[in-house]
XYZ file of C-alpha atoms in Angstrom:
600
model
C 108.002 12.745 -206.849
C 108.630 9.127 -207.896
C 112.284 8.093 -208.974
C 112.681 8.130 -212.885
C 110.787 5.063 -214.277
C 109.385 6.206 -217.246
C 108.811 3.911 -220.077
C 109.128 5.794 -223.006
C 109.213 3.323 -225.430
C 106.045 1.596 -224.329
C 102.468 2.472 -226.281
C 99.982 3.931 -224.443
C 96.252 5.530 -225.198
C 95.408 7.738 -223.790
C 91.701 6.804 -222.046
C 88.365 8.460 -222.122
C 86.982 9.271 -218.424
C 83.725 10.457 -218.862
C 83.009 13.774 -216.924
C 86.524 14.045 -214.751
C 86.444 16.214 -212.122
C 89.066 18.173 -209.915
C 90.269 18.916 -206.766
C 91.236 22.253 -205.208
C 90.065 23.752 -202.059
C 90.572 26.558 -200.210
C 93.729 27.617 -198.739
C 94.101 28.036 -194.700
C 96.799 31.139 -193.717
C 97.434 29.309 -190.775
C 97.859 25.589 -189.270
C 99.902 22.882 -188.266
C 101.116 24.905 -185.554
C 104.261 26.099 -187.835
C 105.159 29.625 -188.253
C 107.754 28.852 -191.079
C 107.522 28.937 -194.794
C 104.097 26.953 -196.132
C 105.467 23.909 -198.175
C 101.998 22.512 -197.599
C 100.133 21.299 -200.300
C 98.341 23.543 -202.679
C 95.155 23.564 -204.941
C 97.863 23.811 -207.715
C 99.100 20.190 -206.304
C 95.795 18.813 -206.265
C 95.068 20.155 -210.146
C 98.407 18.061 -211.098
C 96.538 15.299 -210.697
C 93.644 15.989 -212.829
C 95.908 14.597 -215.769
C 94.201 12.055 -218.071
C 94.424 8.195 -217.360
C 96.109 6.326 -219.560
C 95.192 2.692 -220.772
C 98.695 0.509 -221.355
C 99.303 -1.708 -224.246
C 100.844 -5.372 -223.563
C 104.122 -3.701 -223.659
C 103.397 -1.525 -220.733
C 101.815 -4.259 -219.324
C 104.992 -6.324 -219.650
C 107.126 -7.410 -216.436
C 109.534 -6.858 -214.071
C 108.769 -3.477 -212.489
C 111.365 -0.574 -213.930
C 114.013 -0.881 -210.498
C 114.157 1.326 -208.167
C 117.107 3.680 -207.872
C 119.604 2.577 -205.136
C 117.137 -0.448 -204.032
C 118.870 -3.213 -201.893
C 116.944 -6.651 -201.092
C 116.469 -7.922 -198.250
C 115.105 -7.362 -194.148
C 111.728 -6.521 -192.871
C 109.757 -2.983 -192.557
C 108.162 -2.374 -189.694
C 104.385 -0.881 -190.340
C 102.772 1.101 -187.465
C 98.729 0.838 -188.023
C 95.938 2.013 -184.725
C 93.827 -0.811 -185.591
C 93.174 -3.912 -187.325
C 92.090 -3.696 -191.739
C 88.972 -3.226 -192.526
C 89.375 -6.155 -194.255
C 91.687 -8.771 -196.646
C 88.735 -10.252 -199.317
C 89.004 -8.377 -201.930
C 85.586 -8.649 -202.536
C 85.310 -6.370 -198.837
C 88.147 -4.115 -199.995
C 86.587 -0.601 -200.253
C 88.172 1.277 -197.654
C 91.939 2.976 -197.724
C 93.593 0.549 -195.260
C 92.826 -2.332 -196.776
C 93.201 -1.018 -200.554
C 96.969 -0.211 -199.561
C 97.621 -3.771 -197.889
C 95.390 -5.519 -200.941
C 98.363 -4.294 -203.387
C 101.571 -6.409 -201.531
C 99.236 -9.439 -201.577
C 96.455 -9.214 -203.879
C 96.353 -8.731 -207.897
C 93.317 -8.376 -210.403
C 93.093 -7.723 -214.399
C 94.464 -4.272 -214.095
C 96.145 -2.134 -212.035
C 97.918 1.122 -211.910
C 101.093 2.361 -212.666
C 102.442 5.565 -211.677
C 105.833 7.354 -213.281
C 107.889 10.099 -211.445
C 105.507 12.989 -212.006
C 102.755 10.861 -210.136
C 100.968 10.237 -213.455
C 99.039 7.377 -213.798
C 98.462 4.587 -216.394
C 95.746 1.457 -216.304
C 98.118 -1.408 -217.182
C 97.347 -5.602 -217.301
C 98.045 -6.833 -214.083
C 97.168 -10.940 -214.229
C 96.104 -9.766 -217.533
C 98.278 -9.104 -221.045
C 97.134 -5.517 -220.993
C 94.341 -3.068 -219.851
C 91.758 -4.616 -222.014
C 90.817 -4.592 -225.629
C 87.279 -2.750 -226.102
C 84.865 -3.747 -229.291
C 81.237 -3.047 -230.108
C 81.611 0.806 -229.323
C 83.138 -0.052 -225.619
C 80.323 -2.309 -224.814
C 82.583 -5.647 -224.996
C 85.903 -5.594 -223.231
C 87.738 -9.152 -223.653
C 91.174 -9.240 -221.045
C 93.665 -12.413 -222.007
C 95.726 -13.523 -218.870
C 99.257 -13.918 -219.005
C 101.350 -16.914 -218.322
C 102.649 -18.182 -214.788
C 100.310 -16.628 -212.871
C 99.726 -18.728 -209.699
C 98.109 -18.172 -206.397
C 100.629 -18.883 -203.155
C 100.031 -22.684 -203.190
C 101.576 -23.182 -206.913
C 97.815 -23.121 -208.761
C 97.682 -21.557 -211.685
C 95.443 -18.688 -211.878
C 92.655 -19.026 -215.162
C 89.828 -17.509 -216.437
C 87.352 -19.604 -214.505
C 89.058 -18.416 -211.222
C 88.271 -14.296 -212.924
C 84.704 -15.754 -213.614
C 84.580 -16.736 -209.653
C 85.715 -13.489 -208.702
C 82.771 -11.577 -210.229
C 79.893 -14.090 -209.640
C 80.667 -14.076 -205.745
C 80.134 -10.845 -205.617
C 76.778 -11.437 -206.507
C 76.445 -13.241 -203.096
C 75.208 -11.963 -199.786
C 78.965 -13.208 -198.501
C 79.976 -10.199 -200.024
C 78.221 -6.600 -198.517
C 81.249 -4.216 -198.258
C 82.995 -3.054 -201.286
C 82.666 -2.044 -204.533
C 79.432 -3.197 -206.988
C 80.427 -0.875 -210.545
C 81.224 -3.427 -211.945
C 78.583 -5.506 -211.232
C 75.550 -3.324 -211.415
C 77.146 -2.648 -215.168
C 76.686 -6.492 -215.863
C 73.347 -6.583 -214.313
C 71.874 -3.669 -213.135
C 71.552 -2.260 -209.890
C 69.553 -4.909 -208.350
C 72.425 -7.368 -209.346
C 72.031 -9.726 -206.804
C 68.835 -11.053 -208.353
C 70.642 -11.858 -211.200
C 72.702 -14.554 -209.148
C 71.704 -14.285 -205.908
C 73.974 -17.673 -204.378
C 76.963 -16.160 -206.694
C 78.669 -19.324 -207.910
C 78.670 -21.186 -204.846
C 75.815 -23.545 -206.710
C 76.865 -24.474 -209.435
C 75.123 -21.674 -211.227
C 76.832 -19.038 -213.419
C 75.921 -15.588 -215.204
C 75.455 -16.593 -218.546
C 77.721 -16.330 -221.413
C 76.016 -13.006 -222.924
C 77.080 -11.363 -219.620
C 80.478 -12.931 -218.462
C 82.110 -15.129 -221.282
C 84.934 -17.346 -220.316
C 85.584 -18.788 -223.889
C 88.755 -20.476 -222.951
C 91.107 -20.601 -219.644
C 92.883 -17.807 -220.915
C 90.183 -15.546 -222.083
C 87.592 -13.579 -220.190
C 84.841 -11.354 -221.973
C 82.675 -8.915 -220.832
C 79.231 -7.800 -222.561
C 77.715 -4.862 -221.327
C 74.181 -3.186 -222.991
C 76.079 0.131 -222.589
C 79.732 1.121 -223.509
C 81.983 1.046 -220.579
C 85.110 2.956 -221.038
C 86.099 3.288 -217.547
C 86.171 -0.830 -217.444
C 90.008 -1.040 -217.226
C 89.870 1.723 -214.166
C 87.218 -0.318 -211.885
C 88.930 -3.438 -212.315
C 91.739 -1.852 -211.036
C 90.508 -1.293 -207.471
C 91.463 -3.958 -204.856
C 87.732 -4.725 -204.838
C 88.049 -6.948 -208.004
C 91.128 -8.530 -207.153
C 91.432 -12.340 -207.751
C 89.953 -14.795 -205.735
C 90.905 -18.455 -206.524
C 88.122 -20.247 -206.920
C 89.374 -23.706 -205.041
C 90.826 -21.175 -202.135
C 87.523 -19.375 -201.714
C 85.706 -20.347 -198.139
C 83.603 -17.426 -198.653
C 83.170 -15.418 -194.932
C 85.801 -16.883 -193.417
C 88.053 -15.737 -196.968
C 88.256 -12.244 -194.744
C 90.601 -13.817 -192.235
C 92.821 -16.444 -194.754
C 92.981 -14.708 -198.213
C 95.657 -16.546 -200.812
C 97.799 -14.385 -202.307
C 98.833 -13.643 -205.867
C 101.017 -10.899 -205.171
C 104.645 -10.797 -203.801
C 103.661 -11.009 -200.649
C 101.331 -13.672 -198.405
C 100.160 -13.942 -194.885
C 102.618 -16.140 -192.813
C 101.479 -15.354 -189.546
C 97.615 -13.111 -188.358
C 96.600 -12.051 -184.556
C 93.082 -10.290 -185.218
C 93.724 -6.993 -183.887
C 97.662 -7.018 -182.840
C 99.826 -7.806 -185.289
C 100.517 -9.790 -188.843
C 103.541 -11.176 -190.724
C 103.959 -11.083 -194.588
C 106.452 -12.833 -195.829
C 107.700 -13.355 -199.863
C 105.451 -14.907 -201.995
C 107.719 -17.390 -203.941
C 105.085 -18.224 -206.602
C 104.775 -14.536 -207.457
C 106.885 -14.219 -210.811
C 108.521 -10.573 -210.966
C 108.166 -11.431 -214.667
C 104.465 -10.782 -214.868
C 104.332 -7.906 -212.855
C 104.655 -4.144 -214.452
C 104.140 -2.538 -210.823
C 104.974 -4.138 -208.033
C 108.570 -4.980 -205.940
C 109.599 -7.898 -204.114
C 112.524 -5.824 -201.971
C 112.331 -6.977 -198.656
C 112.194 -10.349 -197.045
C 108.483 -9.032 -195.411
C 106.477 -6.674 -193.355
C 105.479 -7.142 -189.585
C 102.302 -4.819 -189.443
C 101.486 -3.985 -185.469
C 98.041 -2.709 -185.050
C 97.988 -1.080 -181.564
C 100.448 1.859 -181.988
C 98.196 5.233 -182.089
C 98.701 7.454 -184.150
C 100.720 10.018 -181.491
C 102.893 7.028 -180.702
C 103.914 6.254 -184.170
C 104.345 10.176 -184.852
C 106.705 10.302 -181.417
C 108.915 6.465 -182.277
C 108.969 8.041 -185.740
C 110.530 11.509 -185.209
C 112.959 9.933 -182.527
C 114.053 7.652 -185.296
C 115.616 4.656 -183.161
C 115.981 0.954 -182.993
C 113.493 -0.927 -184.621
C 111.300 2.597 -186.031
C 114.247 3.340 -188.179
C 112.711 0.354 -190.690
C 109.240 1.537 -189.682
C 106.416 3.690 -191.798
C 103.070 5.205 -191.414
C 100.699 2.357 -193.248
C 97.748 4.915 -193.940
C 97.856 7.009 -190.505
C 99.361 10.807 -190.585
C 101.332 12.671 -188.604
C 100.003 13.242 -184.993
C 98.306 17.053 -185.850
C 99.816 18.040 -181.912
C 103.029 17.030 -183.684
C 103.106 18.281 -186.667
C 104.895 21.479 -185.814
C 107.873 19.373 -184.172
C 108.181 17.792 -187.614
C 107.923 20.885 -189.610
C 110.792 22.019 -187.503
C 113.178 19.329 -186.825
C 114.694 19.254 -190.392
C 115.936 15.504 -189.907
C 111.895 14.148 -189.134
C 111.035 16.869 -191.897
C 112.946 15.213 -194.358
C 111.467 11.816 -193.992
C 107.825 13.068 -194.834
C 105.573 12.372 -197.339
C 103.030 14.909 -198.597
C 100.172 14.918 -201.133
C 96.461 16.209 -201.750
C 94.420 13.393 -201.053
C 91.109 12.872 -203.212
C 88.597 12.881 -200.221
C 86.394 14.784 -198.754
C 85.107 15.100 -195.625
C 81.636 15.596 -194.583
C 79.087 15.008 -191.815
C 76.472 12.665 -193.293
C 73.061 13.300 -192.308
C 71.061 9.898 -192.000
C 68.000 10.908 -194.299
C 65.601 8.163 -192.503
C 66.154 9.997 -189.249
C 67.303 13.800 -189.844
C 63.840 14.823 -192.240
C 63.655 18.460 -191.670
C 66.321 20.333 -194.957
C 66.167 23.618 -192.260
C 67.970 21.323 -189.232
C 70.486 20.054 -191.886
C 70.606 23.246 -192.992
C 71.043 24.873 -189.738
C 73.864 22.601 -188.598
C 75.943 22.746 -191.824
C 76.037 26.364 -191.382
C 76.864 25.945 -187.802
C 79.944 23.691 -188.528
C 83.265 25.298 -187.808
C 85.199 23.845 -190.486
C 88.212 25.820 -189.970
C 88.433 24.269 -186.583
C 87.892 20.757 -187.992
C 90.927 21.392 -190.443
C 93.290 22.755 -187.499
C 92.469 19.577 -185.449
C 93.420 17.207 -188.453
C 96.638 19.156 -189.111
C 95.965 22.828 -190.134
C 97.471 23.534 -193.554
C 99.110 20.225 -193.494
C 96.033 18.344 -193.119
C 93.402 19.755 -195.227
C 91.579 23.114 -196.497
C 87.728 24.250 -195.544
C 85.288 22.538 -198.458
C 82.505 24.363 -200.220
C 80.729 21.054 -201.665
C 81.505 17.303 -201.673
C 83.315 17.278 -204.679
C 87.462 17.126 -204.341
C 89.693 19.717 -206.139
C 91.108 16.232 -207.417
C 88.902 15.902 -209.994
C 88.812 17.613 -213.051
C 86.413 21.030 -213.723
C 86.614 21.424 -209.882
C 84.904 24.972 -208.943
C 86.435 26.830 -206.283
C 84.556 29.461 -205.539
C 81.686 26.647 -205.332
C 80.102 27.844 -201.773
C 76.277 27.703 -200.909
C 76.606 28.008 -197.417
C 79.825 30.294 -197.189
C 82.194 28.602 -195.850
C 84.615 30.588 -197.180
C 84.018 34.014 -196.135
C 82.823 32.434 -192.923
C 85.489 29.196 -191.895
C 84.341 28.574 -188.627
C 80.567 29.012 -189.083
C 77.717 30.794 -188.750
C 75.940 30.109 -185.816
C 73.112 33.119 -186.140
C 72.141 31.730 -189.627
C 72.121 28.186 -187.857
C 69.949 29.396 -185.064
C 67.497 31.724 -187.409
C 67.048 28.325 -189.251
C 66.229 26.488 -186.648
C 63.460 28.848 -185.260
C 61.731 28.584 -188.591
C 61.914 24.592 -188.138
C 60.701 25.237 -184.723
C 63.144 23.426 -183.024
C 63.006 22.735 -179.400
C 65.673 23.287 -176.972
C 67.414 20.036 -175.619
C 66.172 17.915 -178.870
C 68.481 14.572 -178.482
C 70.676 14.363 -181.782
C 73.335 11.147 -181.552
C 76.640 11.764 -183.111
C 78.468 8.346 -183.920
C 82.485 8.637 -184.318
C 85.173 6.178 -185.271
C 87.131 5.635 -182.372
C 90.618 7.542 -183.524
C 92.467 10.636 -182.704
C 90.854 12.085 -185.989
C 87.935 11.098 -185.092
C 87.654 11.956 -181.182
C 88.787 15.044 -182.144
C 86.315 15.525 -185.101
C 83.545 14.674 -181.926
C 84.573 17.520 -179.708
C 84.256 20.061 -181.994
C 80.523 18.904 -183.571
C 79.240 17.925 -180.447
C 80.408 21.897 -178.626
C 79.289 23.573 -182.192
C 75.671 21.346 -181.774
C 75.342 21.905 -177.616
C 75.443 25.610 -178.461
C 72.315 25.308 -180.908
C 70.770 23.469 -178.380
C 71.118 20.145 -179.105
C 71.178 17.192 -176.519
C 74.310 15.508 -178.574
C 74.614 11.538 -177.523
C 77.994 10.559 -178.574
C 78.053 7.042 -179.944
C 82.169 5.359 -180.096
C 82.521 2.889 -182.997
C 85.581 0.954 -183.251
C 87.856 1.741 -186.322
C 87.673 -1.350 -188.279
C 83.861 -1.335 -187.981
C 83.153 2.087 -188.463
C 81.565 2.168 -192.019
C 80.195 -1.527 -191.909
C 78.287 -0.169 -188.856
C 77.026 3.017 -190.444
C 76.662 1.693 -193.749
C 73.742 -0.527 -192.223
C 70.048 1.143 -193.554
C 68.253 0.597 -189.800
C 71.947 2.310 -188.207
C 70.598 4.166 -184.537
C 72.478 7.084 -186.061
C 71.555 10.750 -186.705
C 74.786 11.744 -187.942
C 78.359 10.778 -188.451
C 81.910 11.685 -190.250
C 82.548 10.304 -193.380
C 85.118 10.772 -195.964
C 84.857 9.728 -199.468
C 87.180 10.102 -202.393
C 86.842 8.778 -206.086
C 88.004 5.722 -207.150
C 88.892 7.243 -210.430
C 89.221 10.476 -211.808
C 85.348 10.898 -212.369
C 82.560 12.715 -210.803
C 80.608 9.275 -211.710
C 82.750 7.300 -208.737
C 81.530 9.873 -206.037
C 78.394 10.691 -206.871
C 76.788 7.184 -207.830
C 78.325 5.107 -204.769
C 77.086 8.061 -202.182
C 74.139 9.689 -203.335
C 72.481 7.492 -206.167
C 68.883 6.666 -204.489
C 68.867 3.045 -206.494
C 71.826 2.214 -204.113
C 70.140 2.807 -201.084
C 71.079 -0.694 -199.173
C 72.634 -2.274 -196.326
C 76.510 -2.822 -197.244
C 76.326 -0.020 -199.649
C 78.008 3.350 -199.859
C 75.058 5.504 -199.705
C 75.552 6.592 -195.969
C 72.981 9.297 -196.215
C 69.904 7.222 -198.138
C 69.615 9.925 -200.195
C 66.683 8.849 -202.854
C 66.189 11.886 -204.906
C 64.620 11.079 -208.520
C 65.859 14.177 -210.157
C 69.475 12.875 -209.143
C 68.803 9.555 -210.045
C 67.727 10.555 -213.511
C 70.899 13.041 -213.796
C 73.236 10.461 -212.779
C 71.464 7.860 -215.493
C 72.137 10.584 -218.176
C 75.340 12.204 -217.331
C 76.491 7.791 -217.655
C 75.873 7.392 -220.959
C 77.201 11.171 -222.221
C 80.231 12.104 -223.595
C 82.431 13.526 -221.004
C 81.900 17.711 -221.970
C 78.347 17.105 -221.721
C 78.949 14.619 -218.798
C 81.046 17.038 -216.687
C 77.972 19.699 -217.170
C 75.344 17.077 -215.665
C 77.636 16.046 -213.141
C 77.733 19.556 -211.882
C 73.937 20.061 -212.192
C 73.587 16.863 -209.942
C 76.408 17.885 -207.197
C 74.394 21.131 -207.116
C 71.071 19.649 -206.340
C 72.264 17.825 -203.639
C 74.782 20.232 -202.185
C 71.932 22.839 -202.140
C 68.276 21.248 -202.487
C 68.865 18.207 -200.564
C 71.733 18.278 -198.124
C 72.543 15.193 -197.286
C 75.956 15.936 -195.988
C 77.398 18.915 -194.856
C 81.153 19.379 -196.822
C 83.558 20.280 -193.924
C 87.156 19.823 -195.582
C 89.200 18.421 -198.230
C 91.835 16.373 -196.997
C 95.489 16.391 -197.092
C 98.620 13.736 -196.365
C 101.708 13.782 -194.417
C 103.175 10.672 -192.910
C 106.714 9.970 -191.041
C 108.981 6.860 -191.865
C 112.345 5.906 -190.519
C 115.737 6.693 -191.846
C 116.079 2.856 -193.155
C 113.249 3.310 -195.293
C 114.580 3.748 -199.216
C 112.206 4.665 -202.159
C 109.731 6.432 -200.374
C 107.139 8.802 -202.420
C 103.803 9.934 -201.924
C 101.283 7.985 -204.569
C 98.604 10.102 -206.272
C 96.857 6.664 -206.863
C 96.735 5.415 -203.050
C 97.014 8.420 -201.557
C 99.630 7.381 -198.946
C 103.129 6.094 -199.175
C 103.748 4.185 -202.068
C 103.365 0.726 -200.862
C 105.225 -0.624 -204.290
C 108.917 0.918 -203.852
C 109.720 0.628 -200.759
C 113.349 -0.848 -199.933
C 116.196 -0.622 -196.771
C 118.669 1.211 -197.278
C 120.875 -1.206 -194.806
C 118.969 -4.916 -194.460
C-alpha cells in the first residue's frame, strides 16, 4: 500500500487493546455498475487491519518523517470538498472531515504512524514518545519534546497540554470526543470543572499533574492502556492556551502542524499555506511537500468524480478530501484504465445504520418492523455497489477484531433487500395505523439524498406518512446529536476510533452518555448494557472481547436502537500530478501525510 518506510531499527511494544474487534461483511455479486473482474475490497482486506497497535519508543517517535519515494517540494494541491468542515477546534473534531484536515494543521501527544502494509503504530507526536505507563497503567506521564511552537513562534508547554484537557470540561466544547475525560472524572465530567480553565480554576494535581513545563501526568483510578490511542485522535490536539478564544477558536485555530490557515471563506473555499514554525525535526509522521492546499467547498461530489476522470488543468493537482467516487460513475472509472489507476481503495471501519430516536420511536415491534423492511442491498448499490460497501448483519465493523460474520438476527443475508411481510406481520401485532407520520431527517449529500429515496419508498409501502427533513452537511450530527432533536429517524455512520469494541459501543449506546453534544444518537439507556460495558472496561481483553459481544447482542437484538444497513467501503479519484498517494487504514481516506506533485 504505502511506499517502503519501515523503521526497522526503531523499538516498539507491542500494545494491549482490550477486547479488539473486526471487520468483515458480506460480499455483494454485483455493483458499481462494472461487469469486469471484482478488485473491490474484501472481508479478507478488512481482517488485515485487525493487526495489533503498536506503542513507539522515543526512537520511533524521533523526527523527520522517513521521505517519500520520488517526492518533489513545492506547488499547491487542489482539494475538492461538497461542503464546509464540520469543524477546526480540535476540541469539536469528531467527525471524518475534520479529523483528516486536523492532521496538516493540528498536533497532540500522540499520533499514528502507518508503514507500507498499512500497519499502524501510536508514536509521540509534541511528545518524546507514546507515553510511559506506571502503577499497573493507571499513571501515564508524556515529556514534550523540544522546539515545539504554535504558528506565531510560542513555544508549546505542558501548561498549554493542561489547557487542552480542562477546556474540554467547558460547555464551549459539545462536539467531539470525552474518553479521555470521563476517564479523569467520570462520566458526568463537567461537574468536575464545569468553566474548564477559563477561571482560573484547574483539575487538581491527583488528576492532571503538570510537574514541570515539560512534563504532563495523568492519574487515573483505573488502568488505561488505550491512553496513547485516544490522545491520538484530532479531538485532543493542542490548543495554545494564550491562542484559545474559546467559540470563536472554531473559525481561527493556530496551528502546530506544517500547515496554517492563511486565508477562510465559511462555506467556499480556504488557503493553507506552510507553517514555518513547524520543525520537520520533531515530527515522525507528517510532510511539509507542497507550498499549500486551496480546499473549495462547493464542488459535489459528481462534479469532482467528472473534473477528476477528465484529468485537466487545474484537477490534475486536485484530490478527493474525504468524498468518493460519484456511485453513477463508478463504472466509467472501473473502465477507463487511466481514471482507474489514480484510485484509492480500502475497507473503511464504519458502519452504517438508521438510528431510531428512542424518546420518540418506543414501540421494539415498529423498530423491528422497519429494520426488517430495509433494503440494504439497495442502500449498498446507491453508495457504490461492491465498491462502496457490503449488506451489515449488526453494528459492529469487520474492522475490528473477533468480527462474526454470519452475525444476522434479522437476515439480512439470506434476504438483502428486505423483508417486507415480516415488517408488515410486525406491525399488525403493534397495531399500527395506516398513514402514521414518521419524519426521516437526511444530510443534504448525494449519499445521503439517495439514502432518503430508498427509506422513505421502503417506509411509504408499510404505510408510513414519511416527512423528509434536509439538514445541511456540516450540521448534520450537531443537529441530531441534540436530546429534544424533532427527529424519528436518521442515517448515521459510526466507526471506531481504535481497534476496540469499547470506542463503538460506549460513545453510541452507553445510557450514562445520553446528552446533548454527545454520540449517543439513539438515547439508548439500557442498564444491562451499561453494566456490561462497565465490566467488559476493566477486563482483560479475551474476557473483554466475550462481554463486548454479549453487549452488541443485547442491543442488536433486545433493544434495537439502530437498524445495521451496510459496512462501508472507499474509493476516491485524484489527478495525475498527485505523487504518494495511498489509501490510510488509520483515516480511512487518502493519506493526507504523503502527498507530493509530481511536476510543481
Amino acid at each position: 500500500m504505502k511506499p517502503i518506510r519501515t523503521r526497522t531499527a526503531r523499538a516498539i511494544a507491542v500494545a494491549i487493546v482490550a477486547g479488539s474487534l473486526a471487520l468483515t461483511g458480506c460480499s455483494s455479486d454485483n455493483g458499481g455498475g462494472s461487469k469486469g473482474k471484482d478488485d473491490s475490497k474484501s472481508q479478507k482486506d478488512a481482517a488485515e487491519q485487525q493487526d495489533p497497535v503498536a506503542y513507539g519508543d522515543a526512537a520511533a517517535s524521533t523526527g523527520p518523517a522517513a521521505e517519500v519515494p520520488g517526492a518533489k517540494p513545492g506547488g499547491f494541491i487542489n482539494v475538492y470538498m461538497q461542503s464546509d468542515l464540520t469543524h477546526m477546534d480540535p476540541g469539536q473534531i469528531y467527525v471524518s472531515d475534520a479529523g483528516q484536515f486536523a492532521n496538516l494543521i493540528h498536533r497532540g501527544l500522540t499520533n499514528y504512524e502507518e508503514d507500507e502494509d498499512g500497519n499502524l503504530t501510536v508514536v509521540g507526536d509534541i511528545a518524546t514518545d507514546s507515553g510511559k505507563s506506571s502503577d499497573g497503567g493507571k499513571t501515564w506521564t508524556y515529556t514534550l519534546k523540544d522546539g515545539i511552537k504554535d504558528e506565531d513562534g510560542n513555544a508549546i508547554t505542558s501548561a498549554d497540554v493542561r489547557h487542552t484537557i480542562e477546556r474540554l470540561y467547558s460547555k464551549v466544547i459539545y462536539d467531539g470526543p470525552t474518553f479521555v475525560q470521563s476517564w479523569l472524572s467520570g462520566n458526568d465530567y463537567r461537574k468536575a470543572l464545569p468553566d474548564g480553565p477559563y477561571k482560573g480554576k484547574h483539575l487538581p494535581d491527583t488528576v492532571l499533574e503538570t510537574p514541570d513545563a515539560k512534563t504532563v501526568v495523568f492519574h487515573f483510578d483505573k488502568p488505561r492502556p488505550d491512553l496513547p490511542q485516544a490522545l491520538a485522535m484530532a479531538g485532543y490536539a493542542i490548543v495554545p492556551a494564550k491562542a484559545d478564544t474559546k467559540e470563536k477558536y472554531d473559525d481561527a485555530p493556530k496551528a502546530l502542524g506544517p500547515y496554517k490557515i492563511a486565508e477562510y471563506k465559511p462555506g467556499k473555499s480556504m488557503k493553507l499555506v506552510k507553517n514555518d514554525q513547524w520543525d520537520p525535526k520533531t515530527d515522525s509522521v507528517r510532510h511539509q511537500y507542497v507550498d499549500g492546499y486551496n480546499f473549495s467547498s462547493t464542488i459535489d461530489q459528481a462534479s469532482q468524480t467528472k473534473r477528476l476522470i477528465a484529468d485537466q488543468g487545474e484537477a490534475k493537482n486536485a484530490i478527493q478530501f474525504t468524498d468518493p467516487v460519484d456511485p453513477a460513475q463508478l463504472s466509467t472509472v472501473i473502465g477507463n484504465a487511466s481514471a482507474k489507476k489514480r484510485t484509492i481503495q480500502g475497507y473503511q471501519p464504519y458502519v452504517w445504520q438508521l438510528t431510531f430516536n428512542l424518546d420518540r420511536m418506543k414501540d421494539k415491534k415498529i423498530r423491528d418492523a422497519i429494520t426488517y423492511a430495509i433494503p440494504n442491498q439497495s442502500m449498498v448499490q446507491a453508495d457504490g455497489g461492491r465498491y462502496g460497501g457490503e449488506v451489515a448483519g449488526g453494528l459492529l465493523a469487520p474492522t475490528l477484531p473477533n468480527f462474526d460474520p454470519e452475525y444476522d438476527p434479522f437476515g439480512k443475508l439470506k434476504k438483502p433487500n428486505g423483508d417486507p411481510a415480516k415488517a408488515k406481520e410486525l406491525l399488525k401485532e403493534a397495531g399500527f395505523k395506516e398513514g402514521t407520520k414518521i419524519t426521516y431527517a437526511y444530510s443534504n449529500t448525494p449519499r445521503g439524498q439517495a439514502q432518503q429515496l430508498i427509506i422513505k419508498d421502503a417506509l411509504e409501502k408499510l404505510g408510513f406518512d414519511v416527512q423528509s427533513k434536509e439538514i445541511d452537511r456540516a450540521s448534520f450530527y450537531e443537529q441530531v446529536g441534540k436530546l429534544n432533536n424533532p427527529y424519528d429517524i436518521y442515517m448515521t455512520g459510526w466507526g471506531q476510533d481504535w481497534s476496540s469494541p469499547s470506542t463503538v459501543i460506549t460513545p453510541v449506546y452507553d445510557g450514562e452518555l445520553v446528552a446533548d453534544g454527545a454520540s449517543n444518537y439513539s438515547h439508548i439507556n439500557d442498564a444491562k448494557v451499561n453494566e456490561l460495558i462497565q465490566k467488559a472496561l476493566v477486563q482483560q481483553p479475551e474476557e473483554a472481547a466475550k462481554t463486548w459481544e454479549q453487549a452488541h447482542h443485547r442491543i442488536v437484538e433486545e433493544i434495537n436502537p439502530a437498524a445495521p444497513v451496510y459496512y462501508s467501503k472507499q474509493i476516491q479519484l485524484y489527478g495525475s500530478n498527485i505523487g504518494g498517494a495511498r489509501y490510510s487504514t488509520e483515516s480511512s481516506y487518502i493519506d493526507i501525510n504523503d502527498l507530493f506533485l509530481k511536476q510543481p
